[in-house]
Amino acid sequence: MQSLVLLENRERALPLNREKIDSLAVIGPLADDGYEQLGTWIFDGDHELSVTPLSAIRDLLGDETRVDHVRALKTSRSRTTEGFAAAVEA
């Protein structure tokens, strides 16, 4: 499998199996943003305690698997596609 966008888990891509993955790209501006993970009620939360999807994936796969992160968008509300090429390349 070269690339995957998970809409349904029919091929059992999840849970991730570190023995079958050489590299993985995690795309998106929220993938490694602990502050944004807290959502609307951030005044009461500590972003230092957030576990981002990117950090959880890196912890799961370990050092043997290359995990690349590309923001692709400056923020989750960006409307430009200028970062898409880097995301596709990853």
Short mmCIF file of N, CA and C in Angstrom, two decimals:
data_model
loop_
_atom_site.label_atom_id
_atom_site.label_comp_id
_atom_site.label_asym_id
_atom_site.label_seq_id
_atom_site.Cartn_x
_atom_site.Cartn_y
_atom_site.Cartn_z
N MET A 1 0.84 -1.16 0.00
CA MET A 1 0.00 0.00 0.00
C MET A 1 0.90 1.24 0.00
N GLN A 2 0.73 2.12 -0.99
CA GLN A 2 1.53 3.34 -1.07
C GLN A 2 0.92 4.48 -0.28
N SER A 3 -0.39 4.61 -0.35
CA SER A 3 -1.04 5.70 0.37
C SER A 3 -2.42 5.25 0.80
N LEU A 4 -2.98 5.98 1.74
CA LEU A 4 -4.26 5.58 2.29
C LEU A 4 -4.96 6.78 2.90
N VAL A 5 -6.22 6.92 2.60
CA VAL A 5 -7.08 7.85 3.32
C VAL A 5 -8.16 6.97 3.92
N LEU A 6 -8.22 6.92 5.23
CA LEU A 6 -9.12 5.99 5.89
C LEU A 6 -10.52 6.59 6.02
N LEU A 7 -11.44 6.05 5.24
CA LEU A 7 -12.84 6.41 5.36
C LEU A 7 -13.60 5.28 6.05
N GLU A 8 -13.19 4.07 5.74
CA GLU A 8 -13.71 2.87 6.40
C GLU A 8 -12.52 1.95 6.63
N ASN A 9 -12.61 1.10 7.60
CA ASN A 9 -11.49 0.23 7.96
C ASN A 9 -11.67 -1.18 7.39
N ARG A 10 -12.16 -1.29 6.17
CA ARG A 10 -12.42 -2.59 5.55
C ARG A 10 -11.16 -3.43 5.37
N GLU A 11 -10.05 -2.79 5.03
CA GLU A 11 -8.79 -3.51 4.79
C GLU A 11 -8.00 -3.69 6.08
N ARG A 12 -8.59 -3.35 7.18
CA ARG A 12 -7.97 -3.47 8.50
C ARG A 12 -6.64 -2.72 8.58
N ALA A 13 -6.66 -1.48 8.09
CA ALA A 13 -5.48 -0.61 8.21
C ALA A 13 -5.25 -0.22 9.67
N LEU A 14 -6.32 -0.21 10.44
CA LEU A 14 -6.22 0.04 11.87
C LEU A 14 -6.60 -1.21 12.63
N PRO A 15 -6.00 -1.50 13.73
CA PRO A 15 -4.94 -0.72 14.35
C PRO A 15 -3.63 -0.82 13.57
N LEU A 16 -2.81 0.21 13.68
CA LEU A 16 -1.52 0.22 12.99
C LEU A 16 -0.66 -0.94 13.48
N ASN A 17 0.02 -1.58 12.54
CA ASN A 17 0.90 -2.70 12.86
C ASN A 17 2.33 -2.29 12.52
N ARG A 18 3.14 -2.05 13.52
CA ARG A 18 4.51 -1.56 13.30
C ARG A 18 5.35 -2.52 12.48
N GLU A 19 5.00 -3.79 12.43
CA GLU A 19 5.76 -4.77 11.66
C GLU A 19 5.48 -4.66 10.16
N LYS A 20 4.41 -4.00 9.78
CA LYS A 20 4.03 -3.91 8.37
C LYS A 20 4.20 -2.51 7.79
N ILE A 21 4.67 -1.55 8.59
CA ILE A 21 4.77 -0.17 8.13
C ILE A 21 6.22 0.28 8.14
N ASP A 22 6.72 0.71 6.97
CA ASP A 22 8.07 1.27 6.89
C ASP A 22 8.08 2.76 7.16
N SER A 23 7.04 3.44 6.65
CA SER A 23 6.94 4.89 6.84
C SER A 23 5.47 5.28 6.82
N LEU A 24 5.20 6.42 7.44
CA LEU A 24 3.84 6.90 7.55
C LEU A 24 3.86 8.42 7.53
N ALA A 25 2.96 9.03 6.79
CA ALA A 25 2.83 10.49 6.77
C ALA A 25 1.55 10.86 7.51
N VAL A 26 1.69 11.78 8.43
CA VAL A 26 0.55 12.31 9.18
C VAL A 26 0.35 13.74 8.69
N ILE A 27 -0.80 14.01 8.10
CA ILE A 27 -1.04 15.28 7.42
C ILE A 27 -2.07 16.10 8.18
N GLY A 28 -1.78 17.38 8.34
CA GLY A 28 -2.77 18.29 8.89
C GLY A 28 -2.24 19.17 9.99
N PRO A 29 -2.82 20.36 10.12
CA PRO A 29 -2.33 21.33 11.10
C PRO A 29 -2.67 20.96 12.55
N LEU A 30 -3.61 20.09 12.76
CA LEU A 30 -3.99 19.74 14.13
C LEU A 30 -3.30 18.47 14.63
N ALA A 31 -2.56 17.80 13.77
CA ALA A 31 -1.94 16.53 14.13
C ALA A 31 -0.94 16.65 15.27
N ASP A 32 -0.30 17.81 15.41
CA ASP A 32 0.70 17.98 16.47
C ASP A 32 0.49 19.30 17.21
N ASP A 33 -0.75 19.63 17.48
CA ASP A 33 -1.06 20.89 18.16
C ASP A 33 -1.87 20.60 19.42
N GLY A 34 -1.17 20.44 20.52
CA GLY A 34 -1.82 20.12 21.79
C GLY A 34 -2.80 21.17 22.24
N TYR A 35 -2.53 22.42 21.94
CA TYR A 35 -3.42 23.51 22.31
C TYR A 35 -4.77 23.37 21.60
N GLU A 36 -4.75 23.12 20.30
CA GLU A 36 -5.99 22.98 19.53
C GLU A 36 -6.75 21.71 19.90
N GLN A 37 -6.07 20.70 20.41
CA GLN A 37 -6.73 19.46 20.80
C GLN A 37 -7.74 19.70 21.93
N LEU A 38 -7.53 20.77 22.69
CA LEU A 38 -8.41 21.06 23.82
C LEU A 38 -9.76 21.63 23.41
N GLY A 39 -9.86 22.10 22.19
CA GLY A 39 -11.13 22.60 21.69
C GLY A 39 -11.50 23.97 22.22
N THR A 40 -12.78 24.24 22.25
CA THR A 40 -13.30 25.56 22.59
C THR A 40 -13.02 25.97 24.04
N TRP A 41 -13.02 25.02 24.94
CA TRP A 41 -12.91 25.35 26.37
C TRP A 41 -11.47 25.32 26.85
N ILE A 42 -10.58 25.91 26.10
CA ILE A 42 -9.15 25.84 26.40
C ILE A 42 -8.72 26.65 27.62
N PHE A 43 -9.53 27.55 28.09
CA PHE A 43 -9.15 28.35 29.26
C PHE A 43 -8.93 27.47 30.48
N ASP A 44 -9.52 26.31 30.50
CA ASP A 44 -9.47 25.43 31.66
C ASP A 44 -8.52 24.26 31.47
N GLY A 45 -7.89 24.17 30.33
CA GLY A 45 -7.05 23.01 30.04
C GLY A 45 -5.58 23.35 29.97
N ASP A 46 -4.75 22.33 30.07
CA ASP A 46 -3.31 22.49 29.98
C ASP A 46 -2.82 21.77 28.73
N HIS A 47 -2.45 22.54 27.70
CA HIS A 47 -2.05 21.92 26.44
C HIS A 47 -0.80 21.05 26.59
N GLU A 48 -0.03 21.26 27.64
CA GLU A 48 1.16 20.42 27.87
C GLU A 48 0.76 18.98 28.19
N LEU A 49 -0.46 18.77 28.65
CA LEU A 49 -0.93 17.43 28.99
C LEU A 49 -1.62 16.73 27.82
N SER A 50 -1.80 17.43 26.72
CA SER A 50 -2.45 16.84 25.54
C SER A 50 -1.53 15.83 24.87
N VAL A 51 -2.11 14.74 24.43
CA VAL A 51 -1.39 13.77 23.60
C VAL A 51 -1.91 13.95 22.19
N THR A 52 -1.07 14.45 21.31
CA THR A 52 -1.51 14.70 19.94
C THR A 52 -1.52 13.39 19.15
N PRO A 53 -2.29 13.34 18.08
CA PRO A 53 -2.26 12.15 17.23
C PRO A 53 -0.84 11.82 16.75
N LEU A 54 -0.07 12.84 16.36
CA LEU A 54 1.28 12.59 15.87
C LEU A 54 2.16 11.96 16.95
N SER A 55 2.12 12.49 18.16
CA SER A 55 2.97 11.91 19.21
C SER A 55 2.52 10.50 19.57
N ALA A 56 1.22 10.24 19.56
CA ALA A 56 0.72 8.89 19.86
C ALA A 56 1.15 7.91 18.78
N ILE A 57 1.09 8.32 17.52
CA ILE A 57 1.51 7.45 16.42
C ILE A 57 3.00 7.18 16.50
N ARG A 58 3.79 8.21 16.76
CA ARG A 58 5.25 8.02 16.90
C ARG A 58 5.57 7.09 18.06
N ASP A 59 4.88 7.24 19.17
CA ASP A 59 5.10 6.35 20.31
C ASP A 59 4.75 4.92 19.97
N LEU A 60 3.66 4.72 19.26
CA LEU A 60 3.23 3.38 18.88
C LEU A 60 4.21 2.71 17.93
N LEU A 61 4.64 3.45 16.90
CA LEU A 61 5.47 2.85 15.86
C LEU A 61 6.95 2.79 16.23
N GLY A 62 7.39 3.63 17.13
CA GLY A 62 8.79 3.58 17.58
C GLY A 62 9.75 4.15 16.56
N ASP A 63 11.03 4.01 16.86
CA ASP A 63 12.09 4.59 16.03
C ASP A 63 12.33 3.83 14.72
N GLU A 64 11.83 2.62 14.62
CA GLU A 64 12.06 1.81 13.42
C GLU A 64 11.25 2.29 12.22
N THR A 65 10.18 3.02 12.47
CA THR A 65 9.29 3.50 11.41
C THR A 65 9.46 5.01 11.25
N ARG A 66 9.66 5.45 10.00
CA ARG A 66 9.77 6.89 9.74
C ARG A 66 8.36 7.48 9.73
N VAL A 67 8.15 8.47 10.57
CA VAL A 67 6.86 9.16 10.63
C VAL A 67 7.10 10.62 10.27
N ASP A 68 6.54 11.04 9.14
CA ASP A 68 6.67 12.42 8.68
C ASP A 68 5.40 13.18 9.01
N HIS A 69 5.57 14.44 9.37
CA HIS A 69 4.40 15.30 9.60
C HIS A 69 4.49 16.50 8.68
N VAL A 70 3.42 16.73 7.94
CA VAL A 70 3.31 17.91 7.08
C VAL A 70 2.01 18.61 7.46
N ARG A 71 2.12 19.88 7.80
CA ARG A 71 0.93 20.64 8.19
C ARG A 71 -0.06 20.81 7.03
N ALA A 72 0.43 21.01 5.83
CA ALA A 72 -0.37 21.21 4.61
C ALA A 72 -1.17 22.52 4.64
N LEU A 73 -1.71 22.87 5.77
CA LEU A 73 -2.44 24.13 5.96
C LEU A 73 -1.81 24.87 7.12
N LYS A 74 -1.79 26.19 7.04
CA LYS A 74 -1.22 26.98 8.14
C LYS A 74 -2.05 26.82 9.41
N THR A 75 -3.36 26.88 9.26
CA THR A 75 -4.29 26.64 10.37
C THR A 75 -5.41 25.75 9.87
N SER A 76 -6.23 25.28 10.78
CA SER A 76 -7.35 24.43 10.37
C SER A 76 -8.39 25.19 9.56
N ARG A 77 -8.31 26.51 9.57
CA ARG A 77 -9.27 27.34 8.82
C ARG A 77 -8.68 27.93 7.54
N SER A 78 -7.47 27.55 7.20
CA SER A 78 -6.83 28.07 5.99
C SER A 78 -7.60 27.66 4.75
N ARG A 79 -7.56 28.51 3.76
CA ARG A 79 -8.25 28.23 2.50
C ARG A 79 -7.29 28.10 1.33
N THR A 80 -6.01 28.15 1.59
CA THR A 80 -5.02 28.05 0.52
C THR A 80 -4.57 26.60 0.35
N THR A 81 -4.18 26.26 -0.84
CA THR A 81 -3.71 24.90 -1.11
C THR A 81 -2.19 24.85 -1.31
N GLU A 82 -1.49 25.91 -0.95
CA GLU A 82 -0.05 25.97 -1.22
C GLU A 82 0.75 24.88 -0.52
N GLY A 83 0.28 24.35 0.59
CA GLY A 83 1.00 23.28 1.29
C GLY A 83 0.62 21.88 0.85
N PHE A 84 -0.31 21.75 -0.08
CA PHE A 84 -0.79 20.43 -0.49
C PHE A 84 0.29 19.62 -1.20
N ALA A 85 1.12 20.26 -2.00
CA ALA A 85 2.16 19.52 -2.74
C ALA A 85 3.11 18.83 -1.77
N ALA A 86 3.48 19.51 -0.70
CA ALA A 86 4.36 18.90 0.30
C ALA A 86 3.68 17.72 0.98
N ALA A 87 2.38 17.84 1.21
CA ALA A 87 1.64 16.74 1.82
C ALA A 87 1.59 15.53 0.91
N VAL A 88 1.35 15.76 -0.36
CA VAL A 88 1.31 14.66 -1.33
C VAL A 88 2.69 14.02 -1.44
N GLU A 89 3.73 14.82 -1.43
CA GLU A 89 5.10 14.32 -1.52
C GLU A 89 5.45 13.43 -0.33
N ALA A 90 4.94 13.79 0.84
CA ALA A 90 5.24 13.01 2.06
C ALA A 90 4.63 11.63 1.96
#
